[in-house]
């Protein structure tokens, strides 16, 4: 091979090495872009952990919705927004969303904090209900404005307070007692209700097991309100003396013959 040919080969090799180094350097910005893409991908659109409350504002033309969202030392939520999706059958359907990296545990967004978002309705809510994220339903019926009342297991239109079994069942459901609590009516006049609630205690066992007979009983007193029976107080004393100390408005005819409550 002549000297000219050798110089040509060496120059070509050097050019190849330079191009190779240049490709490596050019690839660095590409790696940064991929990293940024991965970081951006960690922010996902989510729905609130829990809806705390809903109230009206601006004369009923907007809603203020309190929600629980991820929290942490850094920025854990961005783009929080509430929008009115549709109105149908007496209900306004609202969607609340935000972006968060909370699905990535390394983000540090493992706590919870409460925030609020406003939803413009464009027209007064009036008597319509509000469904948030196809889940919780709120109604102005039976609520103290501007707050809305969350509909429970008895629906948005609770049974009026009456001296009936279905009305008693709703009263028990609205009382802070364990599930599967049984009840017995002790007095009702349409304005006041007296129920004895009994909750079984002890280990899980069959009906034939004597250990299952253990129970705790409470005597609850309720007052009639537009939204149903409202639990007021408990008292297990005989007659009216004890209950009249805390609830003097209770009619004597509903407590005069009450025996002392056997709690166990």
PDB file of C-alpha atoms in Angstrom:
ATOM      1  CA  UNK A   1       0.000   0.000   0.000  1.00  0.00           C
ATOM      2  CA  UNK A   2       1.416   3.472  -0.947  1.00  0.00           C
ATOM      3  CA  UNK A   3       1.845   6.301   1.507  1.00  0.00           C
ATOM      4  CA  UNK A   4      -1.118   8.187  -0.005  1.00  0.00           C
ATOM      5  CA  UNK A   5      -3.373   5.189   0.452  1.00  0.00           C
ATOM      6  CA  UNK A   6      -2.191   4.670   4.037  1.00  0.00           C
ATOM      7  CA  UNK A   7      -2.853   8.319   4.880  1.00  0.00           C
ATOM      8  CA  UNK A   8      -6.328   8.004   3.376  1.00  0.00           C
ATOM      9  CA  UNK A   9      -7.144   4.941   5.519  1.00  0.00           C
ATOM     10  CA  UNK A  10      -5.826   6.571   8.723  1.00  0.00           C
ATOM     11  CA  UNK A  11      -7.828   9.758   8.021  1.00  0.00           C
ATOM     12  CA  UNK A  12     -10.972   7.685   7.456  1.00  0.00           C
ATOM     13  CA  UNK A  13     -10.432   5.853  10.736  1.00  0.00           C
ATOM     14  CA  UNK A  14      -9.923   9.101  12.643  1.00  0.00           C
ATOM     15  CA  UNK A  15     -13.093  10.530  11.090  1.00  0.00           C
ATOM     16  CA  UNK A  16     -14.995   7.428  12.166  1.00  0.00           C
ATOM     17  CA  UNK A  17     -13.742   7.801  15.736  1.00  0.00           C
ATOM     18  CA  UNK A  18     -14.741  11.479  15.773  1.00  0.00           C
ATOM     19  CA  UNK A  19     -18.189  10.726  14.463  1.00  0.00           C
ATOM     20  CA  UNK A  20     -18.556   8.031  17.102  1.00  0.00           C
ATOM     21  CA  UNK A  21     -17.606  10.439  19.886  1.00  0.00           C
ATOM     22  CA  UNK A  22     -19.959  13.022  18.473  1.00  0.00           C
ATOM     23  CA  UNK A  23     -22.835  10.525  18.503  1.00  0.00           C
ATOM     24  CA  UNK A  24     -22.191   9.783  22.171  1.00  0.00           C
ATOM     25  CA  UNK A  25     -22.242  13.460  23.063  1.00  0.00           C
ATOM     26  CA  UNK A  26     -25.409  14.061  21.045  1.00  0.00           C
ATOM     27  CA  UNK A  27     -27.109  11.230  22.862  1.00  0.00           C
ATOM     28  CA  UNK A  28     -26.866  12.931  26.270  1.00  0.00           C
ATOM     29  CA  UNK A  29     -29.721  15.399  25.628  1.00  0.00           C
ATOM     30  CA  UNK A  30     -31.802  12.448  24.494  1.00  0.00           C
ATOM     31  CA  UNK A  31     -31.238  10.748  27.849  1.00  0.00           C
ATOM     32  CA  UNK A  32     -32.303  13.937  29.651  1.00  0.00           C
ATOM     33  CA  UNK A  33     -35.487  14.056  27.595  1.00  0.00           C
ATOM     34  CA  UNK A  34     -36.264  10.433  28.468  1.00  0.00           C
ATOM     35  CA  UNK A  35     -35.727  11.201  32.166  1.00  0.00           C
ATOM     36  CA  UNK A  36     -38.029  14.201  31.955  1.00  0.00           C
ATOM     37  CA  UNK A  37     -40.637  12.069  30.204  1.00  0.00           C
ATOM     38  CA  UNK A  38     -40.442   9.468  32.969  1.00  0.00           C
ATOM     39  CA  UNK A  39     -40.810  12.217  35.590  1.00  0.00           C
ATOM     40  CA  UNK A  40     -43.814  13.648  33.757  1.00  0.00           C
ATOM     41  CA  UNK A  41     -45.352  10.201  33.430  1.00  0.00           C
ATOM     42  CA  UNK A  42     -45.273   9.794  37.218  1.00  0.00           C
ATOM     43  CA  UNK A  43     -47.892  12.548  37.487  1.00  0.00           C
ATOM     44  CA  UNK A  44     -51.206  10.829  36.945  1.00  0.00           C
ATOM     45  CA  UNK A  45     -54.748  12.172  36.873  1.00  0.00           C
ATOM     46  CA  UNK A  46     -56.599  11.084  40.010  1.00  0.00           C
ATOM     47  CA  UNK A  47     -59.852  11.564  41.896  1.00  0.00           C
ATOM     48  CA  UNK A  48     -59.997  12.784  45.519  1.00  0.00           C
ATOM     49  CA  UNK A  49     -59.293  10.307  48.295  1.00  0.00           C
ATOM     50  CA  UNK A  50     -62.513  11.434  49.954  1.00  0.00           C
ATOM     51  CA  UNK A  51     -65.154  14.126  49.533  1.00  0.00           C
ATOM     52  CA  UNK A  52     -65.475  15.972  52.856  1.00  0.00           C
ATOM     53  CA  UNK A  53     -68.299  18.390  52.272  1.00  0.00           C
ATOM     54  CA  UNK A  54     -70.201  20.363  49.657  1.00  0.00           C
ATOM     55  CA  UNK A  55     -71.727  23.811  50.092  1.00  0.00           C
ATOM     56  CA  UNK A  56     -73.218  26.454  47.822  1.00  0.00           C
ATOM     57  CA  UNK A  57     -71.770  29.890  47.113  1.00  0.00           C
ATOM     58  CA  UNK A  58     -72.568  32.921  44.945  1.00  0.00           C
ATOM     59  CA  UNK A  59     -76.277  32.655  45.594  1.00  0.00           C
ATOM     60  CA  UNK A  60     -76.355  28.967  44.715  1.00  0.00           C
ATOM     61  CA  UNK A  61     -74.658  29.456  41.330  1.00  0.00           C
ATOM     62  CA  UNK A  62     -71.478  27.678  42.401  1.00  0.00           C
ATOM     63  CA  UNK A  63     -70.360  24.887  44.687  1.00  0.00           C
ATOM     64  CA  UNK A  64     -67.400  24.753  47.041  1.00  0.00           C
ATOM     65  CA  UNK A  65     -66.250  21.154  47.447  1.00  0.00           C
ATOM     66  CA  UNK A  66     -63.841  20.114  50.181  1.00  0.00           C
ATOM     67  CA  UNK A  67     -61.782  17.032  49.370  1.00  0.00           C
ATOM     68  CA  UNK A  68     -58.878  15.012  50.768  1.00  0.00           C
ATOM     69  CA  UNK A  69     -55.849  14.740  48.468  1.00  0.00           C
ATOM     70  CA  UNK A  70     -52.294  13.370  48.812  1.00  0.00           C
ATOM     71  CA  UNK A  71     -49.900  15.457  50.890  1.00  0.00           C
ATOM     72  CA  UNK A  72     -46.188  15.487  51.610  1.00  0.00           C
ATOM     73  CA  UNK A  73     -43.097  17.643  51.990  1.00  0.00           C
ATOM     74  CA  UNK A  74     -43.041  18.587  48.309  1.00  0.00           C
ATOM     75  CA  UNK A  75     -45.637  19.426  45.687  1.00  0.00           C
ATOM     76  CA  UNK A  76     -48.086  16.546  45.646  1.00  0.00           C
ATOM     77  CA  UNK A  77     -51.061  18.009  43.808  1.00  0.00           C
ATOM     78  CA  UNK A  78     -51.402  20.257  40.805  1.00  0.00           C
ATOM     79  CA  UNK A  79     -54.229  21.156  38.465  1.00  0.00           C
ATOM     80  CA  UNK A  80     -57.029  20.662  41.008  1.00  0.00           C
ATOM     81  CA  UNK A  81     -60.283  21.443  39.250  1.00  0.00           C
ATOM     82  CA  UNK A  82     -63.991  20.831  39.564  1.00  0.00           C
ATOM     83  CA  UNK A  83     -66.277  20.873  36.553  1.00  0.00           C
ATOM     84  CA  UNK A  84     -69.994  20.479  35.936  1.00  0.00           C
ATOM     85  CA  UNK A  85     -70.342  17.505  33.601  1.00  0.00           C
ATOM     86  CA  UNK A  86     -74.099  17.408  33.074  1.00  0.00           C
ATOM     87  CA  UNK A  87     -77.519  18.085  34.565  1.00  0.00           C
ATOM     88  CA  UNK A  88     -80.235  15.440  34.375  1.00  0.00           C
ATOM     89  CA  UNK A  89     -83.146  14.089  36.396  1.00  0.00           C
ATOM     90  CA  UNK A  90     -82.841  16.712  39.106  1.00  0.00           C
ATOM     91  CA  UNK A  91     -79.131  16.047  39.682  1.00  0.00           C
ATOM     92  CA  UNK A  92     -75.995  18.024  38.832  1.00  0.00           C
ATOM     93  CA  UNK A  93     -73.119  15.686  38.015  1.00  0.00           C
ATOM     94  CA  UNK A  94     -69.753  17.117  39.071  1.00  0.00           C
ATOM     95  CA  UNK A  95     -66.238  15.829  38.409  1.00  0.00           C
ATOM     96  CA  UNK A  96     -63.269  16.714  40.644  1.00  0.00           C
ATOM     97  CA  UNK A  97     -59.772  15.750  39.467  1.00  0.00           C
ATOM     98  CA  UNK A  98     -56.121  16.643  39.986  1.00  0.00           C
ATOM     99  CA  UNK A  99     -52.659  15.399  39.012  1.00  0.00           C
ATOM    100  CA  UNK A 100     -50.365  13.765  41.547  1.00  0.00           C
ATOM    101  CA  UNK A 101     -47.241  11.563  41.709  1.00  0.00           C
ATOM    102  CA  UNK A 102     -48.656   9.817  44.768  1.00  0.00           C
ATOM    103  CA  UNK A 103     -48.741   6.444  42.998  1.00  0.00           C
ATOM    104  CA  UNK A 104     -44.935   6.522  43.208  1.00  0.00           C
ATOM    105  CA  UNK A 105     -44.040   5.947  46.863  1.00  0.00           C
ATOM    106  CA  UNK A 106     -40.674   7.628  46.352  1.00  0.00           C
ATOM    107  CA  UNK A 107     -42.477  10.915  45.692  1.00  0.00           C
ATOM    108  CA  UNK A 108     -43.067  11.266  49.440  1.00  0.00           C
ATOM    109  CA  UNK A 109     -46.753  12.048  48.859  1.00  0.00           C
ATOM    110  CA  UNK A 110     -47.952   9.533  51.412  1.00  0.00           C
ATOM    111  CA  UNK A 111     -49.924  11.889  53.650  1.00  0.00           C
ATOM    112  CA  UNK A 112     -53.354  13.480  53.304  1.00  0.00           C
ATOM    113  CA  UNK A 113     -54.403  17.116  53.302  1.00  0.00           C
ATOM    114  CA  UNK A 114     -57.714  18.879  52.762  1.00  0.00           C
ATOM    115  CA  UNK A 115     -58.249  21.353  49.929  1.00  0.00           C
ATOM    116  CA  UNK A 116     -61.224  23.037  48.296  1.00  0.00           C
ATOM    117  CA  UNK A 117     -62.233  23.609  44.695  1.00  0.00           C
ATOM    118  CA  UNK A 118     -65.032  25.737  43.257  1.00  0.00           C
ATOM    119  CA  UNK A 119     -67.424  24.516  40.578  1.00  0.00           C
ATOM    120  CA  UNK A 120     -69.308  27.083  38.538  1.00  0.00           C
ATOM    121  CA  UNK A 121     -72.867  25.933  37.843  1.00  0.00           C
ATOM    122  CA  UNK A 122     -74.059  28.729  35.571  1.00  0.00           C
ATOM    123  CA  UNK A 123     -77.485  28.628  37.216  1.00  0.00           C
ATOM    124  CA  UNK A 124     -78.794  28.260  40.785  1.00  0.00           C
ATOM    125  CA  UNK A 125     -78.717  24.796  42.311  1.00  0.00           C
ATOM    126  CA  UNK A 126     -82.195  25.275  43.825  1.00  0.00           C
ATOM    127  CA  UNK A 127     -83.529  21.909  45.049  1.00  0.00           C
ATOM    128  CA  UNK A 128     -81.364  19.728  42.829  1.00  0.00           C
ATOM    129  CA  UNK A 129     -78.926  17.159  44.145  1.00  0.00           C
ATOM    130  CA  UNK A 130     -75.191  16.995  43.468  1.00  0.00           C
ATOM    131  CA  UNK A 131     -73.320  13.809  42.589  1.00  0.00           C
ATOM    132  CA  UNK A 132     -69.526  14.048  42.894  1.00  0.00           C
ATOM    133  CA  UNK A 133     -67.378  11.707  40.792  1.00  0.00           C
ATOM    134  CA  UNK A 134     -70.235   9.241  40.273  1.00  0.00           C
ATOM    135  CA  UNK A 135     -70.145   8.437  43.987  1.00  0.00           C
ATOM    136  CA  UNK A 136     -71.179  10.691  46.887  1.00  0.00           C
ATOM    137  CA  UNK A 137     -74.548  12.416  46.546  1.00  0.00           C
ATOM    138  CA  UNK A 138     -75.485  15.630  48.369  1.00  0.00           C
ATOM    139  CA  UNK A 139     -78.828  17.377  48.692  1.00  0.00           C
ATOM    140  CA  UNK A 140     -80.043  20.746  50.017  1.00  0.00           C
ATOM    141  CA  UNK A 141     -83.102  19.002  51.500  1.00  0.00           C
ATOM    142  CA  UNK A 142     -82.902  18.880  55.282  1.00  0.00           C
ATOM    143  CA  UNK A 143     -79.590  20.794  55.322  1.00  0.00           C
ATOM    144  CA  UNK A 144     -78.656  24.122  56.933  1.00  0.00           C
ATOM    145  CA  UNK A 145     -77.621  26.491  54.080  1.00  0.00           C
ATOM    146  CA  UNK A 146     -75.129  26.943  52.593  1.00  0.00           C
ATOM    147  CA  UNK A 147     -74.164  23.362  53.466  1.00  0.00           C
ATOM    148  CA  UNK A 148     -75.566  20.394  51.579  1.00  0.00           C
ATOM    149  CA  UNK A 149     -76.465  17.139  53.329  1.00  0.00           C
ATOM    150  CA  UNK A 150     -74.749  13.925  52.286  1.00  0.00           C
ATOM    151  CA  UNK A 151     -77.221  11.222  51.349  1.00  0.00           C
ATOM    152  CA  UNK A 152     -76.784   8.050  53.380  1.00  0.00           C
ATOM    153  CA  UNK A 153     -77.846   4.434  53.100  1.00  0.00           C
ATOM    154  CA  UNK A 154     -81.469   5.550  53.420  1.00  0.00           C
ATOM    155  CA  UNK A 155     -81.130   7.675  50.298  1.00  0.00           C
ATOM    156  CA  UNK A 156     -81.604  11.405  49.883  1.00  0.00           C
ATOM    157  CA  UNK A 157     -85.234  11.414  50.952  1.00  0.00           C
ATOM    158  CA  UNK A 158     -85.273   9.863  54.418  1.00  0.00           C
ATOM    159  CA  UNK A 159     -88.441   8.402  55.844  1.00  0.00           C
ATOM    160  CA  UNK A 160     -90.368  11.077  57.777  1.00  0.00           C
ATOM    161  CA  UNK A 161     -90.304  10.553  61.533  1.00  0.00           C
ATOM    162  CA  UNK A 162     -93.260   8.273  62.193  1.00  0.00           C
ATOM    163  CA  UNK A 163     -94.171   5.584  64.683  1.00  0.00           C
ATOM    164  CA  UNK A 164     -93.502   2.788  62.197  1.00  0.00           C
ATOM    165  CA  UNK A 165     -90.965  -0.029  61.923  1.00  0.00           C
ATOM    166  CA  UNK A 166     -89.331   1.447  58.817  1.00  0.00           C
ATOM    167  CA  UNK A 167     -88.926   4.789  60.566  1.00  0.00           C
ATOM    168  CA  UNK A 168     -87.434   3.070  63.634  1.00  0.00           C
ATOM    169  CA  UNK A 169     -84.966   1.226  61.429  1.00  0.00           C
ATOM    170  CA  UNK A 170     -83.802   4.496  59.936  1.00  0.00           C
ATOM    171  CA  UNK A 171     -83.400   5.960  63.427  1.00  0.00           C
ATOM    172  CA  UNK A 172     -81.125   3.044  64.381  1.00  0.00           C
ATOM    173  CA  UNK A 173     -79.115   3.421  61.160  1.00  0.00           C
ATOM    174  CA  UNK A 174     -78.538   7.105  61.954  1.00  0.00           C
ATOM    175  CA  UNK A 175     -77.367   6.337  65.498  1.00  0.00           C
ATOM    176  CA  UNK A 176     -73.698   5.801  66.351  1.00  0.00           C
ATOM    177  CA  UNK A 177     -73.990   2.115  67.267  1.00  0.00           C
ATOM    178  CA  UNK A 178     -72.410  -1.064  65.824  1.00  0.00           C
ATOM    179  CA  UNK A 179     -73.990  -2.728  62.836  1.00  0.00           C
ATOM    180  CA  UNK A 180     -76.508  -5.520  63.428  1.00  0.00           C
ATOM    181  CA  UNK A 181     -77.773  -3.786  66.582  1.00  0.00           C
ATOM    182  CA  UNK A 182     -81.340  -4.803  67.406  1.00  0.00           C
ATOM    183  CA  UNK A 183     -84.016  -2.456  68.686  1.00  0.00           C
ATOM    184  CA  UNK A 184     -87.208  -2.420  70.730  1.00  0.00           C
ATOM    185  CA  UNK A 185     -89.658   0.463  70.864  1.00  0.00           C
ATOM    186  CA  UNK A 186     -90.419   1.834  74.343  1.00  0.00           C
ATOM    187  CA  UNK A 187     -92.556   4.805  73.358  1.00  0.00           C
ATOM    188  CA  UNK A 188     -93.464   7.060  70.422  1.00  0.00           C
ATOM    189  CA  UNK A 189     -95.869   9.944  69.888  1.00  0.00           C
ATOM    190  CA  UNK A 190     -94.747  11.299  66.499  1.00  0.00           C
ATOM    191  CA  UNK A 191     -92.620  14.037  68.062  1.00  0.00           C
ATOM    192  CA  UNK A 192     -90.507  11.902  70.423  1.00  0.00           C
ATOM    193  CA  UNK A 193     -89.259   8.332  70.224  1.00  0.00           C
ATOM    194  CA  UNK A 194     -87.735   6.003  72.810  1.00  0.00           C
ATOM    195  CA  UNK A 195     -85.809   2.940  71.617  1.00  0.00           C
ATOM    196  CA  UNK A 196     -83.761   0.350  73.459  1.00  0.00           C
ATOM    197  CA  UNK A 197     -80.803  -0.755  71.332  1.00  0.00           C
ATOM    198  CA  UNK A 198     -79.028  -4.025  72.064  1.00  0.00           C
ATOM    199  CA  UNK A 199     -75.629  -5.053  70.695  1.00  0.00           C
ATOM    200  CA  UNK A 200     -74.362  -8.612  71.110  1.00  0.00           C
ATOM    201  CA  UNK A 201     -70.886  -8.972  72.541  1.00  0.00           C
ATOM    202  CA  UNK A 202     -68.338 -11.752  72.993  1.00  0.00           C
ATOM    203  CA  UNK A 203     -66.704 -14.249  70.603  1.00  0.00           C
ATOM    204  CA  UNK A 204     -68.178 -15.387  67.301  1.00  0.00           C
ATOM    205  CA  UNK A 205     -70.337 -18.397  68.091  1.00  0.00           C
ATOM    206  CA  UNK A 206     -73.566 -20.185  67.287  1.00  0.00           C
ATOM    207  CA  UNK A 207     -76.943 -19.304  68.718  1.00  0.00           C
ATOM    208  CA  UNK A 208     -76.827 -22.341  70.987  1.00  0.00           C
ATOM    209  CA  UNK A 209     -73.621 -21.176  72.683  1.00  0.00           C
ATOM    210  CA  UNK A 210     -74.309 -19.541  76.047  1.00  0.00           C
ATOM    211  CA  UNK A 211     -71.424 -17.125  75.476  1.00  0.00           C
ATOM    212  CA  UNK A 212     -73.424 -15.404  72.771  1.00  0.00           C
ATOM    213  CA  UNK A 213     -76.064 -14.208  75.219  1.00  0.00           C
ATOM    214  CA  UNK A 214     -73.785 -11.384  76.417  1.00  0.00           C
ATOM    215  CA  UNK A 215     -74.939  -8.003  75.143  1.00  0.00           C
ATOM    216  CA  UNK A 216     -74.823  -4.277  75.857  1.00  0.00           C
ATOM    217  CA  UNK A 217     -78.032  -2.259  75.834  1.00  0.00           C
ATOM    218  CA  UNK A 218     -78.678   1.481  75.638  1.00  0.00           C
ATOM    219  CA  UNK A 219     -81.904   3.457  75.813  1.00  0.00           C
ATOM    220  CA  UNK A 220     -81.913   6.198  73.195  1.00  0.00           C
ATOM    221  CA  UNK A 221     -84.241   9.193  73.013  1.00  0.00           C
ATOM    222  CA  UNK A 222     -84.995  10.785  69.624  1.00  0.00           C
ATOM    223  CA  UNK A 223     -86.620  14.037  68.503  1.00  0.00           C
ATOM    224  CA  UNK A 224     -88.512  14.360  65.212  1.00  0.00           C
ATOM    225  CA  UNK A 225     -86.940  16.640  62.585  1.00  0.00           C
ATOM    226  CA  UNK A 226     -87.723  17.168  58.876  1.00  0.00           C
ATOM    227  CA  UNK A 227     -84.882  14.822  57.859  1.00  0.00           C
ATOM    228  CA  UNK A 228     -85.988  12.044  60.242  1.00  0.00           C
ATOM    229  CA  UNK A 229     -85.481  10.952  63.843  1.00  0.00           C
ATOM    230  CA  UNK A 230     -82.515  12.755  65.414  1.00  0.00           C
ATOM    231  CA  UNK A 231     -80.789  10.937  68.326  1.00  0.00           C
ATOM    232  CA  UNK A 232     -80.605  13.313  71.296  1.00  0.00           C
ATOM    233  CA  UNK A 233     -79.365  11.461  74.369  1.00  0.00           C
ATOM    234  CA  UNK A 234     -79.227   8.172  76.274  1.00  0.00           C
ATOM    235  CA  UNK A 235     -80.465   7.358  79.770  1.00  0.00           C
ATOM    236  CA  UNK A 236     -81.148   4.060  81.513  1.00  0.00           C
ATOM    237  CA  UNK A 237     -82.848   5.276  84.700  1.00  0.00           C
ATOM    238  CA  UNK A 238     -86.325   4.129  85.706  1.00  0.00           C
ATOM    239  CA  UNK A 239     -89.154   6.604  85.226  1.00  0.00           C
ATOM    240  CA  UNK A 240     -88.742  10.251  84.251  1.00  0.00           C
ATOM    241  CA  UNK A 241     -86.509  11.717  86.955  1.00  0.00           C
ATOM    242  CA  UNK A 242     -83.202  10.913  85.287  1.00  0.00           C
ATOM    243  CA  UNK A 243     -84.155  11.728  81.709  1.00  0.00           C
ATOM    244  CA  UNK A 244     -85.941  14.964  82.655  1.00  0.00           C
ATOM    245  CA  UNK A 245     -82.679  16.285  84.073  1.00  0.00           C
ATOM    246  CA  UNK A 246     -81.169  16.290  80.568  1.00  0.00           C
ATOM    247  CA  UNK A 247     -84.318  16.326  78.430  1.00  0.00           C
ATOM    248  CA  UNK A 248     -87.079  18.167  80.325  1.00  0.00           C
ATOM    249  CA  UNK A 249     -89.225  18.563  77.183  1.00  0.00           C
ATOM    250  CA  UNK A 250     -89.826  14.805  76.889  1.00  0.00           C
ATOM    251  CA  UNK A 251     -93.523  14.086  77.621  1.00  0.00           C
ATOM    252  CA  UNK A 252     -94.045  12.319  80.932  1.00  0.00           C
ATOM    253  CA  UNK A 253     -96.249   9.680  79.313  1.00  0.00           C
ATOM    254  CA  UNK A 254     -93.211   8.394  77.367  1.00  0.00           C
ATOM    255  CA  UNK A 255     -91.015   7.847  80.410  1.00  0.00           C
ATOM    256  CA  UNK A 256     -93.255   7.360  83.439  1.00  0.00           C
ATOM    257  CA  UNK A 257     -93.382   3.562  83.145  1.00  0.00           C
ATOM    258  CA  UNK A 258     -89.838   2.963  81.893  1.00  0.00           C
ATOM    259  CA  UNK A 259     -88.055   0.308  83.991  1.00  0.00           C
ATOM    260  CA  UNK A 260     -84.400   0.648  84.937  1.00  0.00           C
ATOM    261  CA  UNK A 261     -82.395  -0.551  81.973  1.00  0.00           C
ATOM    262  CA  UNK A 262     -80.517  -3.808  82.411  1.00  0.00           C
ATOM    263  CA  UNK A 263     -77.382  -3.116  80.345  1.00  0.00           C
ATOM    264  CA  UNK A 264     -76.006  -6.700  80.295  1.00  0.00           C
TER     265      UNK A 264
END
